[in-house]
Amino acid sequence: MIGVLAFYAFAVVLIVSSLLVITARNPVHSVLFLILAFFNAAGLFVLLGAEFVAMILVIVYVGAVAVLFLFVVMMLDIDFSKLRNGAKQFAPLGGFVGLALLAELIMLYQVWPNPPPLLEPDVLDVDNTKALGNVLYTQYVFPFQVSGLILLVAMIGAIVLTLRTRGGVLRQRVGAQVERSEADSVEIQNVSVGTGVSNV
Amino acid sequence: MDGFSWIVLSPIKQEIFLSLVGMLLLLVGAFRGKTSVGFIVTAVVVAACGAIAGILSGDWTPIDTLSGMLIVDGFSEWMKVLILSGIVVSLLLSVSWLRENNLLKFEYPILVLFSGVGMLFMVSANNLLSLYVSLELSSLCLYVLAAINRDHLLSSEAGLKYFILGALSSGLLLFGISLVYGYSGTLSYVGISSFLETAESMPYGIMVGMIFMLAGLAFKISAVPFHMWTPDVYHGAPTPVTALFAIVPKVAAFGLIIRLLVGPFAMLAQESAQIIMVISVGSMLVGAFAGLVQNNIKRLLAYSSIANMGYAMLGLLPNVPEGIAGTIIYLTIYMVMVAGVFGILMSLKRNGQSIETISDFAGLSKTSPFMAYAMTALLFSMSGIPPMAGFFGKFFVFQAAIAGGYMVVAVIGVLTSVVAAYYYLRLIKVMFFDESAGNVDENTSLSRHFVTVGALVFVLIFTLLPNHLLQRAIEAATSLFS
Amino acid sequence: MILGYIAVFAPLVAFLLAGILGRKCGDKFSQFVTCTAVLMAAAASVQLFFTVILGSNPHTLPVMTWISSGNFNVDWALRVDQLSVIMMCVINIVSSCVHIYSIGYMSHDESKSRFMAYLSLFTFAMLMLVSADNILQLFFGWEGVGLASYLLIGFWYHKDSATAASIKAFVVNRVGDLGLLLGIFTTFIVFGTIQFDGIFNAVTDHTADRFDFFGYQIHALTLICVLLFVGAVGKSAQLGLHTWLPDAMEGPTPVSALIHAATMVTAGVFLVSRFSPVFEYAPDALMIVCVFGAFTAFVAATIGMTQFDIKRVIAYSTMSQLGYMFFALGVSAYSAAMFHLVTHAFFKALLFLGAGSVIHAMSDEQDMRKMGGIWKKIPVTYAMMWIGSLALAGVPFFAGYYSKDLILESDWASDSPVGHFAYYMGIAAALMTAFYSWRLIIMTFHGKPRADHHTMDHVHESPLVMIVPLLVLAVGAIFSGSVLYGGFAGIPHQKTVESKATEIDEIESEMKEATQDQMEHIIKSESADAIHETVWNKEAFFGKSIVVLPEHDSVAKAHHVEKWVKLLPTIVGAVGIFLAYLAYMFIPSIPAAMVRIFKPLHILFFRKWFFDELYHIVFVKTAAALGTFLWKRGDGQVIDGLGPNGVAALSQKVSTVLSKFQTGFVFQYAFMMMIGLMVLVTWVAHAMGLFDLIPQFLNMR
């Protein structure tokens, strides 16, 4: 009973905050609502007994992604209301399309009476993390490894598109320092008295 | 659970090899910087050629591996050879162009290689999860490549547009996958198809899931109405990247779609045919008509590719091996023709600028006759005039569509190909009959000439070997149905 | 065996050599190559005459596979049987004469190589036609000779009249060709093959076949024969499609001799003879052939009497003689027709080449009103023209006498109304033939010179290279009739004259009961009695290449006709010659008086029965008007307006609208994607009947 109540609470807050993400006037508010939505989603995961995924969601999305968004939004001076103006003229049509799709999906749900029951893991028996670990490197090793490649590519992409080598930057070159030999750096001159060093 | 013995990995040894090469070359590039670009390009080309050789010499009895995540069979063999050849060709085409335009970074060949690896996985995917990750791997590389000329406004705009819309399409795809998973309880192709076979009533949930998935994939092959990105991206991206876009990813996405339609969703053939029909007719119409008023050659080629994807989809309608064979032959021929056209396009310069608009071609027959005649042959082929290769491609898919009873669609196809012939022929007219607008520099690059001449020869002599190729293609397609 | 190949392909080789290398290697080279090749071919065909006809050895030589498509197989092959060998001999001999003659005749022309190459091409095409083993190959040759004829008529293409004549010849022939093509198609439908052997062997199985054509039941074999005959009418210039032949005289004279007298125009006769096995079972078609032939012979002769152009007179004479051949075919007297074809080829080629020699002598003057009084200056040509005219008029013991008499006798002997009609028409034509022949001789050679001094001074006998071919042809014109009579007519002439009435009755009663086998036996035994060798009778001479049903065999019956029937042609010939002398030599006022008295008739004849005018009004003008209407209104306004131009304009509009969607805004693109998705979902849901389930679902609730 408490579980059901909690589900509806999380779900309602999730939907409302998602709506607010796209309707809020202030972009900072949007991001904050996004964080709220993430938290509620994490709550739903906890209700399902998937506490590992819930924690990951909080740590990665709330802790990293959303905060990054916040920084970007605050640092870039973008006038969102201007952008929205363009979108507003399409709002009626957009609303219609959205509603139509929603109606179709709802209808679908009604017409299909019995989705097959999914496997229900015994939450208490198996450690969540351990269960994931068991399949991650066996059954799902391929998607896992390819995900690794995706991250690699993302990194390459980020570097390619952003890294600029600027001129005039002084850097310590350890190799050059070590390679330096005495002949390169020291010159012995025989200085006669009273004349000083002339060719430095 | 089976361990990682060689038996498990050997079916995908080419992909593993290529990924390792890619990572190794990344290290080389990171340490040696710009000086190593030439070496890296050569290494990628050689590695890809090696992989082609490995694929061709392999044994292609169908086998699934890595817990059923991937499957290799005659069909994947064909598609992989196609993809890798496309990668090699696009690299051969692009190197000197990039160098001339000061865009050659060592990441370029590596990104191309990784996207190739993703595509190879795509055509082998046997599980919705592997489908998604491999698709993302290749797409991510392409997003970056589109924007690789980061200081150029059009290029970065193209990259951003492609990225945003691509993300949307991935969202659609994922939503579809989740619907399918939710209603069938499994992600594996085999599981879905056996679930559908035993389903008691009409599986509407999976059906809608399939529609969403096909919508997401239609974006990748730039089929109407998910085509809007194509002209802008083709236009904005640097020409070699456009060539890559035109040549390779569509083939891979087609491989993915074909495997989906004849594998897990075979029982939904009627429904999927409805979708394919709509987007195919839409693509043919939009591709043919919208191309008429284009003046930029790259935009024109974008619409041409939209139309061509529409034709290629005709072969999928009847869901029989002959139709699939028609489609993959069509794709093969299309790939070769496009490679040839881009080879010519990149060879020509006017006042130090790459040729961009159609009027730049004026009087080409006088200034560089070989290019003009080669282009003419390729354009004739693209408009489907016998005995060029393009005619046979169209012939096979139309034949398949008519045999499957899709007469109206085939007729629309023929009519739109007449409309599309206009813009191909207009280009020929401009090349031969318009007054030259000044000298055209032809910069020669051996590799580019190699590609152009190869494409030309293929287009001209195809008429000698269609039966042999068709036989092989039917064998490949039949392997899907076993 | 190799003889057949040489006889057919030597001219092709010559054509290729002269055509390709002619410019480089010069005119002498072309002349030498073509003449040598055609002479070789002529020698080979004469040799074939001995092996195939006298040695009774018809055979087929394979060349190559041509078409193999489904159950439709056609091979190139040379059918060397008696019929084709006769044709080959005629073609190659006349062609050799014409080739050699052309060296002299065309000596002032600038494109000799081209001319010689065309002549060889024509010869090859004609040989292809006669040696065809199936109708398609025959059609190839048929079109080939049409093409060569077109090229040669228009050889002097700088002359407008020549160009117009060549186009006219081609177009009129197309009408006939259409008939022939339809005939080929019908043959294939009926017999399922276009190989001659296959068709002829299967004829008896199809005698009852009928086509349903808009409710009319049409006898299949009759239809085939009539369609083939339409082709023959075009090529052989029979009444209706004859208008091109007189105009074709615009070509050089050797061309007229070879193509428009001796060979090409007889292709129709050959075609009907070749299809004799089919025509024999289509008596209605034969009747049509007979009537057409009779009218042609008569009408052409009437026109011939009034013309003044020396070549046109001979051209109408050719048309008239072709009419003779056709009305012979119409009474199943195929061998008689072929006989006349052979003799006619010799004497008509002789006449044409003789006329050419006259024209050559008169500095290219063709109008007889401007000739006269030159017989002493060109005695050899004069003699040749006499020989040709004697043969043409059917004066006894010249070639024409035998063949023409045989035809007329056969027609009478056929005992059918059309046969008798044709006989009378033929007699009338014979009278006129003799008349206009001597009219031509007298006007050309006798009387006072009507040409100017300048021309008269230049009148000279032709060089040897032109005279020798004339002599060869003259020999043919004199002797070909008497020598070949046995072969074509079946029974030696002398014997039939002597045969008694009782014998005739006996044979006829026997024939009535006899089956075909016995029939052959009887005739063989009869001819064995004859003085000549066995081959010199019709059946052995033609073997199986011509089929005549016993009850149709009018040639055999021709030997037993009444005496007056036999004598009449000779008598009218003599009368015609006498009248010509009377009118043009002794009392020159007669022609003018006749023209005055029979003015309407003269105008009718002189204006060629108004065929050209009629065709111009009925076909040319209406076609042009219809064409203009369809072009301006139909094509320009309706089709272009709504079709290409309209569609093109619409396409541009659609294109512009579509481009407007390409705004460049990402959110609009994304929006389009969502709309597309919705449309797809709705479309599939609709197609799969998902919406029909809604009420059901609501009720459930």
mmCIF file with all atom_site columns, N, CA and C in Angstrom, chain C residues 331 333 335-336 402-415 485 488-491 493 496-497 499 504 508 511 538 552-563 565-566:
data_model
loop_
_atom_site.group_PDB
_atom_site.id
_atom_site.type_symbol
_atom_site.label_atom_id
_atom_site.label_alt_id
_atom_site.label_comp_id
_atom_site.label_asym_id
_atom_site.label_entity_id
_atom_site.label_seq_id
_atom_site.pdbx_PDB_ins_code
_atom_site.Cartn_x
_atom_site.Cartn_y
_atom_site.Cartn_z
_atom_site.occupancy
_atom_site.B_iso_or_equiv
_atom_site.pdbx_formal_charge
_atom_site.auth_seq_id
_atom_site.auth_comp_id
_atom_site.auth_asym_id
_atom_site.auth_atom_id
_atom_site.pdbx_PDB_model_num
ATOM 1   N N  . VAL C 1 331 ? -3.122  -18.165 -112.382 1.00 0.00 ? 331 VAL C N  1
ATOM 2   C CA . VAL C 1 331 ? -3.744  -19.422 -112.811 1.00 0.00 ? 331 VAL C CA 1
ATOM 3   C C  . VAL C 1 331 ? -2.816  -20.603 -112.521 1.00 0.00 ? 331 VAL C C  1
ATOM 4   N N  . ALA C 1 333 ? 0.194   -20.941 -113.066 1.00 0.00 ? 333 ALA C N  1
ATOM 5   C CA . ALA C 1 333 ? 1.235   -21.233 -114.043 1.00 0.00 ? 333 ALA C CA 1
ATOM 6   C C  . ALA C 1 333 ? 2.545   -20.613 -113.558 1.00 0.00 ? 333 ALA C C  1
ATOM 7   N N  . SER C 1 335 ? 5.536   -21.822 -113.313 1.00 0.00 ? 335 SER C N  1
ATOM 8   C CA . SER C 1 335 ? 6.718   -22.026 -114.143 1.00 0.00 ? 335 SER C CA 1
ATOM 9   C C  . SER C 1 335 ? 6.679   -21.093 -115.346 1.00 0.00 ? 335 SER C C  1
ATOM 10  N N  . ALA C 1 336 ? 5.463   -20.847 -115.858 1.00 0.00 ? 336 ALA C N  1
ATOM 11  C CA . ALA C 1 336 ? 5.354   -19.920 -116.982 1.00 0.00 ? 336 ALA C CA 1
ATOM 12  C C  . ALA C 1 336 ? 5.787   -18.529 -116.560 1.00 0.00 ? 336 ALA C C  1
ATOM 13  N N  . TYR C 1 402 ? 8.277   -17.349 -126.729 1.00 0.00 ? 402 TYR C N  1
ATOM 14  C CA . TYR C 1 402 ? 7.998   -18.606 -126.021 1.00 0.00 ? 402 TYR C CA 1
ATOM 15  C C  . TYR C 1 402 ? 7.310   -18.332 -124.695 1.00 0.00 ? 402 TYR C C  1
ATOM 16  N N  . SER C 1 403 ? 7.872   -17.418 -123.926 1.00 0.00 ? 403 SER C N  1
ATOM 17  C CA . SER C 1 403 ? 7.347   -17.237 -122.581 1.00 0.00 ? 403 SER C CA 1
ATOM 18  C C  . SER C 1 403 ? 5.982   -16.563 -122.602 1.00 0.00 ? 403 SER C C  1
ATOM 19  N N  . LYS C 1 404 ? 5.824   -15.564 -123.462 1.00 0.00 ? 404 LYS C N  1
ATOM 20  C CA . LYS C 1 404 ? 4.542   -14.860 -123.482 1.00 0.00 ? 404 LYS C CA 1
ATOM 21  C C  . LYS C 1 404 ? 3.442   -15.783 -123.986 1.00 0.00 ? 404 LYS C C  1
ATOM 22  N N  . ASP C 1 405 ? 3.753   -16.541 -125.016 1.00 0.00 ? 405 ASP C N  1
ATOM 23  C CA . ASP C 1 405 ? 2.757   -17.476 -125.521 1.00 0.00 ? 405 ASP C CA 1
ATOM 24  C C  . ASP C 1 405 ? 2.381   -18.502 -124.468 1.00 0.00 ? 405 ASP C C  1
ATOM 25  N N  . LEU C 1 406 ? 3.390   -18.969 -123.751 1.00 0.00 ? 406 LEU C N  1
ATOM 26  C CA . LEU C 1 406 ? 3.097   -19.975 -122.725 1.00 0.00 ? 406 LEU C CA 1
ATOM 27  C C  . LEU C 1 406 ? 2.146   -19.393 -121.682 1.00 0.00 ? 406 LEU C C  1
ATOM 28  N N  . ILE C 1 407 ? 2.374   -18.147 -121.306 1.00 0.00 ? 407 ILE C N  1
ATOM 29  C CA . ILE C 1 407 ? 1.512   -17.520 -120.306 1.00 0.00 ? 407 ILE C CA 1
ATOM 30  C C  . ILE C 1 407 ? 0.086   -17.402 -120.837 1.00 0.00 ? 407 ILE C C  1
ATOM 31  N N  . LEU C 1 408 ? -0.029  -16.874 -122.025 1.00 0.00 ? 408 LEU C N  1
ATOM 32  C CA . LEU C 1 408 ? -1.372  -16.660 -122.566 1.00 0.00 ? 408 LEU C CA 1
ATOM 33  C C  . LEU C 1 408 ? -2.095  -18.000 -122.761 1.00 0.00 ? 408 LEU C C  1
ATOM 34  N N  . GLU C 1 409 ? -1.377  -18.988 -123.224 1.00 0.00 ? 409 GLU C N  1
ATOM 35  C CA . GLU C 1 409 ? -1.993  -20.300 -123.407 1.00 0.00 ? 409 GLU C CA 1
ATOM 36  C C  . GLU C 1 409 ? -2.418  -20.878 -122.070 1.00 0.00 ? 409 GLU C C  1
ATOM 37  N N  . SER C 1 410 ? -1.554  -20.727 -121.064 1.00 0.00 ? 410 SER C N  1
ATOM 38  C CA . SER C 1 410 ? -1.901  -21.258 -119.749 1.00 0.00 ? 410 SER C CA 1
ATOM 39  C C  . SER C 1 410 ? -3.166  -20.605 -119.224 1.00 0.00 ? 410 SER C C  1
ATOM 40  N N  . ASP C 1 411 ? -3.276  -19.294 -119.433 1.00 0.00 ? 411 ASP C N  1
ATOM 41  C CA . ASP C 1 411 ? -4.457  -18.596 -118.936 1.00 0.00 ? 411 ASP C CA 1
ATOM 42  C C  . ASP C 1 411 ? -5.724  -19.111 -119.624 1.00 0.00 ? 411 ASP C C  1
ATOM 43  N N  . TRP C 1 412 ? -5.600  -19.288 -120.913 1.00 0.00 ? 412 TRP C N  1
ATOM 44  C CA . TRP C 1 412 ? -6.769  -19.803 -121.633 1.00 0.00 ? 412 TRP C CA 1
ATOM 45  C C  . TRP C 1 412 ? -7.072  -21.214 -121.134 1.00 0.00 ? 412 TRP C C  1
ATOM 46  N N  . ALA C 1 413 ? -6.006  -22.004 -120.977 1.00 0.00 ? 413 ALA C N  1
ATOM 47  C CA . ALA C 1 413 ? -6.186  -23.406 -120.611 1.00 0.00 ? 413 ALA C CA 1
ATOM 48  C C  . ALA C 1 413 ? -6.744  -23.569 -119.209 1.00 0.00 ? 413 ALA C C  1
ATOM 49  N N  . SER C 1 414 ? -6.588  -22.579 -118.375 1.00 0.00 ? 414 SER C N  1
ATOM 50  C CA . SER C 1 414 ? -7.073  -22.738 -117.007 1.00 0.00 ? 414 SER C CA 1
ATOM 51  C C  . SER C 1 414 ? -8.595  -22.854 -116.971 1.00 0.00 ? 414 SER C C  1
ATOM 52  N N  . ASP C 1 415 ? -9.242  -22.406 -118.059 1.00 0.00 ? 415 ASP C N  1
ATOM 53  C CA . ASP C 1 415 ? -10.683 -22.602 -118.181 1.00 0.00 ? 415 ASP C CA 1
ATOM 54  C C  . ASP C 1 415 ? -11.475 -21.920 -117.075 1.00 0.00 ? 415 ASP C C  1
ATOM 55  N N  . TYR C 1 485 ? 12.783  -23.569 -122.986 1.00 0.00 ? 485 TYR C N  1
ATOM 56  C CA . TYR C 1 485 ? 11.353  -23.826 -123.070 1.00 0.00 ? 485 TYR C CA 1
ATOM 57  C C  . TYR C 1 485 ? 10.972  -25.169 -122.458 1.00 0.00 ? 485 TYR C C  1
ATOM 58  N N  . PHE C 1 488 ? 10.832  -25.099 -118.594 1.00 0.00 ? 488 PHE C N  1
ATOM 59  C CA . PHE C 1 488 ? 9.756   -24.358 -117.947 1.00 0.00 ? 488 PHE C CA 1
ATOM 60  C C  . PHE C 1 488 ? 8.373   -24.847 -118.370 1.00 0.00 ? 488 PHE C C  1
ATOM 61  N N  . ALA C 1 489 ? 8.269   -25.317 -119.595 1.00 0.00 ? 489 ALA C N  1
ATOM 62  C CA . ALA C 1 489 ? 6.946   -25.679 -120.083 1.00 0.00 ? 489 ALA C CA 1
ATOM 63  C C  . ALA C 1 489 ? 6.640   -27.151 -119.897 1.00 0.00 ? 489 ALA C C  1
ATOM 64  N N  . GLY C 1 490 ? 7.634   -27.940 -119.660 1.00 0.00 ? 490 GLY C N  1
ATOM 65  C CA . GLY C 1 490 ? 7.369   -29.338 -119.347 1.00 0.00 ? 490 GLY C CA 1
ATOM 66  C C  . GLY C 1 490 ? 7.533   -30.245 -120.543 1.00 0.00 ? 490 GLY C C  1
ATOM 67  N N  . ILE C 1 491 ? 6.802   -29.984 -121.607 1.00 0.00 ? 491 ILE C N  1
ATOM 68  C CA . ILE C 1 491 ? 6.825   -30.914 -122.734 1.00 0.00 ? 491 ILE C CA 1
ATOM 69  C C  . ILE C 1 491 ? 7.404   -30.185 -123.939 1.00 0.00 ? 491 ILE C C  1
ATOM 70  N N  . HIS C 1 493 ? 8.189   -28.465 -127.242 1.00 0.00 ? 493 HIS C N  1
ATOM 71  C CA . HIS C 1 493 ? 7.248   -27.703 -128.050 1.00 0.00 ? 493 HIS C CA 1
ATOM 72  C C  . HIS C 1 493 ? 6.756   -28.481 -129.265 1.00 0.00 ? 493 HIS C C  1
ATOM 73  N N  . THR C 1 496 ? 4.100   -31.248 -128.654 1.00 0.00 ? 496 THR C N  1
ATOM 74  C CA . THR C 1 496 ? 2.722   -30.855 -128.390 1.00 0.00 ? 496 THR C CA 1
ATOM 75  C C  . THR C 1 496 ? 2.023   -30.411 -129.659 1.00 0.00 ? 496 THR C C  1
ATOM 76  N N  . VAL C 1 497 ? 2.784   -29.775 -130.499 1.00 0.00 ? 497 VAL C N  1
ATOM 77  C CA . VAL C 1 497 ? 2.157   -29.327 -131.741 1.00 0.00 ? 497 VAL C CA 1
ATOM 78  C C  . VAL C 1 497 ? 1.649   -30.533 -132.539 1.00 0.00 ? 497 VAL C C  1
ATOM 79  N N  . SER C 1 499 ? 0.922   -33.444 -131.251 1.00 0.00 ? 499 SER C N  1
ATOM 80  C CA . SER C 1 499 ? 0.088   -34.387 -130.494 1.00 0.00 ? 499 SER C CA 1
ATOM 81  C C  . SER C 1 499 ? -1.333  -34.414 -131.006 1.00 0.00 ? 499 SER C C  1
ATOM 82  N N  . ILE C 1 504 ? -4.788  -36.483 -126.218 1.00 0.00 ? 504 ILE C N  1
ATOM 83  C CA . ILE C 1 504 ? -5.175  -35.527 -125.203 1.00 0.00 ? 504 ILE C CA 1
ATOM 84  C C  . ILE C 1 504 ? -6.299  -36.093 -124.344 1.00 0.00 ? 504 ILE C C  1
ATOM 85  N N  . GLU C 1 508 ? -6.180  -36.807 -120.364 1.00 0.00 ? 508 GLU C N  1
ATOM 86  C CA . GLU C 1 508 ? -7.095  -36.091 -119.472 1.00 0.00 ? 508 GLU C CA 1
ATOM 87  C C  . GLU C 1 508 ? -7.940  -37.056 -118.659 1.00 0.00 ? 508 GLU C C  1
ATOM 88  N N  . MET C 1 511 ? -5.853  -38.426 -116.024 1.00 0.00 ? 511 MET C N  1
ATOM 89  C CA . MET C 1 511 ? -5.539  -37.440 -114.985 1.00 0.00 ? 511 MET C CA 1
ATOM 90  C C  . MET C 1 511 ? -6.653  -37.323 -113.965 1.00 0.00 ? 511 MET C C  1
ATOM 91  N N  . LYS C 1 538 ? 9.053   -29.959 -116.690 1.00 0.00 ? 538 LYS C N  1
ATOM 92  C CA . LYS C 1 538 ? 8.817   -28.995 -115.634 1.00 0.00 ? 538 LYS C CA 1
ATOM 93  C C  . LYS C 1 538 ? 9.044   -29.576 -114.241 1.00 0.00 ? 538 LYS C C  1
ATOM 94  N N  . HIS C 1 552 ? -4.914  -27.820 -110.874 1.00 0.00 ? 552 HIS C N  1
ATOM 95  C CA . HIS C 1 552 ? -4.605  -26.440 -111.262 1.00 0.00 ? 552 HIS C CA 1
ATOM 96  C C  . HIS C 1 552 ? -3.572  -26.342 -112.362 1.00 0.00 ? 552 HIS C C  1
ATOM 97  N N  . ASP C 1 553 ? -3.027  -27.484 -112.788 1.00 0.00 ? 553 ASP C N  1
ATOM 98  C CA . ASP C 1 553 ? -1.821  -27.411 -113.606 1.00 0.00 ? 553 ASP C CA 1
ATOM 99  C C  . ASP C 1 553 ? -2.120  -26.890 -115.007 1.00 0.00 ? 553 ASP C C  1
ATOM 100 N N  . SER C 1 554 ? -2.246  -25.575 -115.116 1.00 0.00 ? 554 SER C N  1
ATOM 101 C CA . SER C 1 554 ? -2.634  -24.994 -116.393 1.00 0.00 ? 554 SER C CA 1
ATOM 102 C C  . SER C 1 554 ? -1.509  -25.059 -117.416 1.00 0.00 ? 554 SER C C  1
ATOM 103 N N  . VAL C 1 555 ? -0.261  -25.122 -116.937 1.00 0.00 ? 555 VAL C N  1
ATOM 104 C CA . VAL C 1 555 ? 0.848   -25.180 -117.897 1.00 0.00 ? 555 VAL C CA 1
ATOM 105 C C  . VAL C 1 555 ? 0.799   -26.486 -118.678 1.00 0.00 ? 555 VAL C C  1
ATOM 106 N N  . ALA C 1 556 ? 0.482   -27.559 -117.968 1.00 0.00 ? 556 ALA C N  1
ATOM 107 C CA . ALA C 1 556 ? 0.394   -28.844 -118.650 1.00 0.00 ? 556 ALA C CA 1
ATOM 108 C C  . ALA C 1 556 ? -0.736  -28.826 -119.671 1.00 0.00 ? 556 ALA C C  1
ATOM 109 N N  . LYS C 1 557 ? -1.825  -28.159 -119.266 1.00 0.00 ? 557 LYS C N  1
ATOM 110 C CA . LYS C 1 557 ? -2.973  -28.116 -120.176 1.00 0.00 ? 557 LYS C CA 1
ATOM 111 C C  . LYS C 1 557 ? -2.722  -27.154 -121.337 1.00 0.00 ? 557 LYS C C  1
ATOM 112 N N  . ALA C 1 558 ? -1.750  -26.267 -121.143 1.00 0.00 ? 558 ALA C N  1
ATOM 113 C CA . ALA C 1 558 ? -1.533  -25.222 -122.142 1.00 0.00 ? 558 ALA C CA 1
ATOM 114 C C  . ALA C 1 558 ? -1.153  -25.801 -123.500 1.00 0.00 ? 558 ALA C C  1
ATOM 115 N N  . HIS C 1 559 ? -0.610  -26.993 -123.470 1.00 0.00 ? 559 HIS C N  1
ATOM 116 C CA . HIS C 1 559 ? -0.187  -27.573 -124.741 1.00 0.00 ? 559 HIS C CA 1
ATOM 117 C C  . HIS C 1 559 ? -1.372  -28.060 -125.570 1.00 0.00 ? 559 HIS C C  1
ATOM 118 N N  . HIS C 1 560 ? -2.533  -28.084 -124.944 1.00 0.00 ? 560 HIS C N  1
ATOM 119 C CA . HIS C 1 560 ? -3.653  -28.682 -125.649 1.00 0.00 ? 560 HIS C CA 1
ATOM 120 C C  . HIS C 1 560 ? -4.730  -27.676 -125.984 1.00 0.00 ? 560 HIS C C  1
ATOM 121 N N  . VAL C 1 561 ? -4.385  -26.394 -126.038 1.00 0.00 ? 561 VAL C N  1
ATOM 122 C CA . VAL C 1 561 ? -5.408  -25.398 -126.330 1.00 0.00 ? 561 VAL C CA 1
ATOM 123 C C  . VAL C 1 561 ? -5.651  -25.329 -127.838 1.00 0.00 ? 561 VAL C C  1
ATOM 124 N N  . GLU C 1 562 ? -6.751  -24.644 -128.192 1.00 0.00 ? 562 GLU C N  1
ATOM 125 C CA . GLU C 1 562 ? -7.095  -24.536 -129.610 1.00 0.00 ? 562 GLU C CA 1
ATOM 126 C C  . GLU C 1 562 ? -5.996  -23.776 -130.360 1.00 0.00 ? 562 GLU C C  1
ATOM 127 N N  . LYS C 1 563 ? -5.976  -23.975 -131.629 1.00 0.00 ? 563 LYS C N  1
ATOM 128 C CA . LYS C 1 563 ? -4.900  -23.424 -132.424 1.00 0.00 ? 563 LYS C CA 1
ATOM 129 C C  . LYS C 1 563 ? -4.940  -21.892 -132.462 1.00 0.00 ? 563 LYS C C  1
ATOM 130 N N  . VAL C 1 565 ? -5.877  -19.870 -130.304 1.00 0.00 ? 565 VAL C N  1
ATOM 131 C CA . VAL C 1 565 ? -5.369  -19.293 -129.065 1.00 0.00 ? 565 VAL C CA 1
ATOM 132 C C  . VAL C 1 565 ? -3.863  -19.147 -129.142 1.00 0.00 ? 565 VAL C C  1
ATOM 133 N N  . LYS C 1 566 ? -3.266  -20.133 -129.763 1.00 0.00 ? 566 LYS C N  1
ATOM 134 C CA . LYS C 1 566 ? -1.809  -20.082 -129.863 1.00 0.00 ? 566 LYS C CA 1
ATOM 135 C C  . LYS C 1 566 ? -1.351  -19.034 -130.868 1.00 0.00 ? 566 LYS C C  1
#
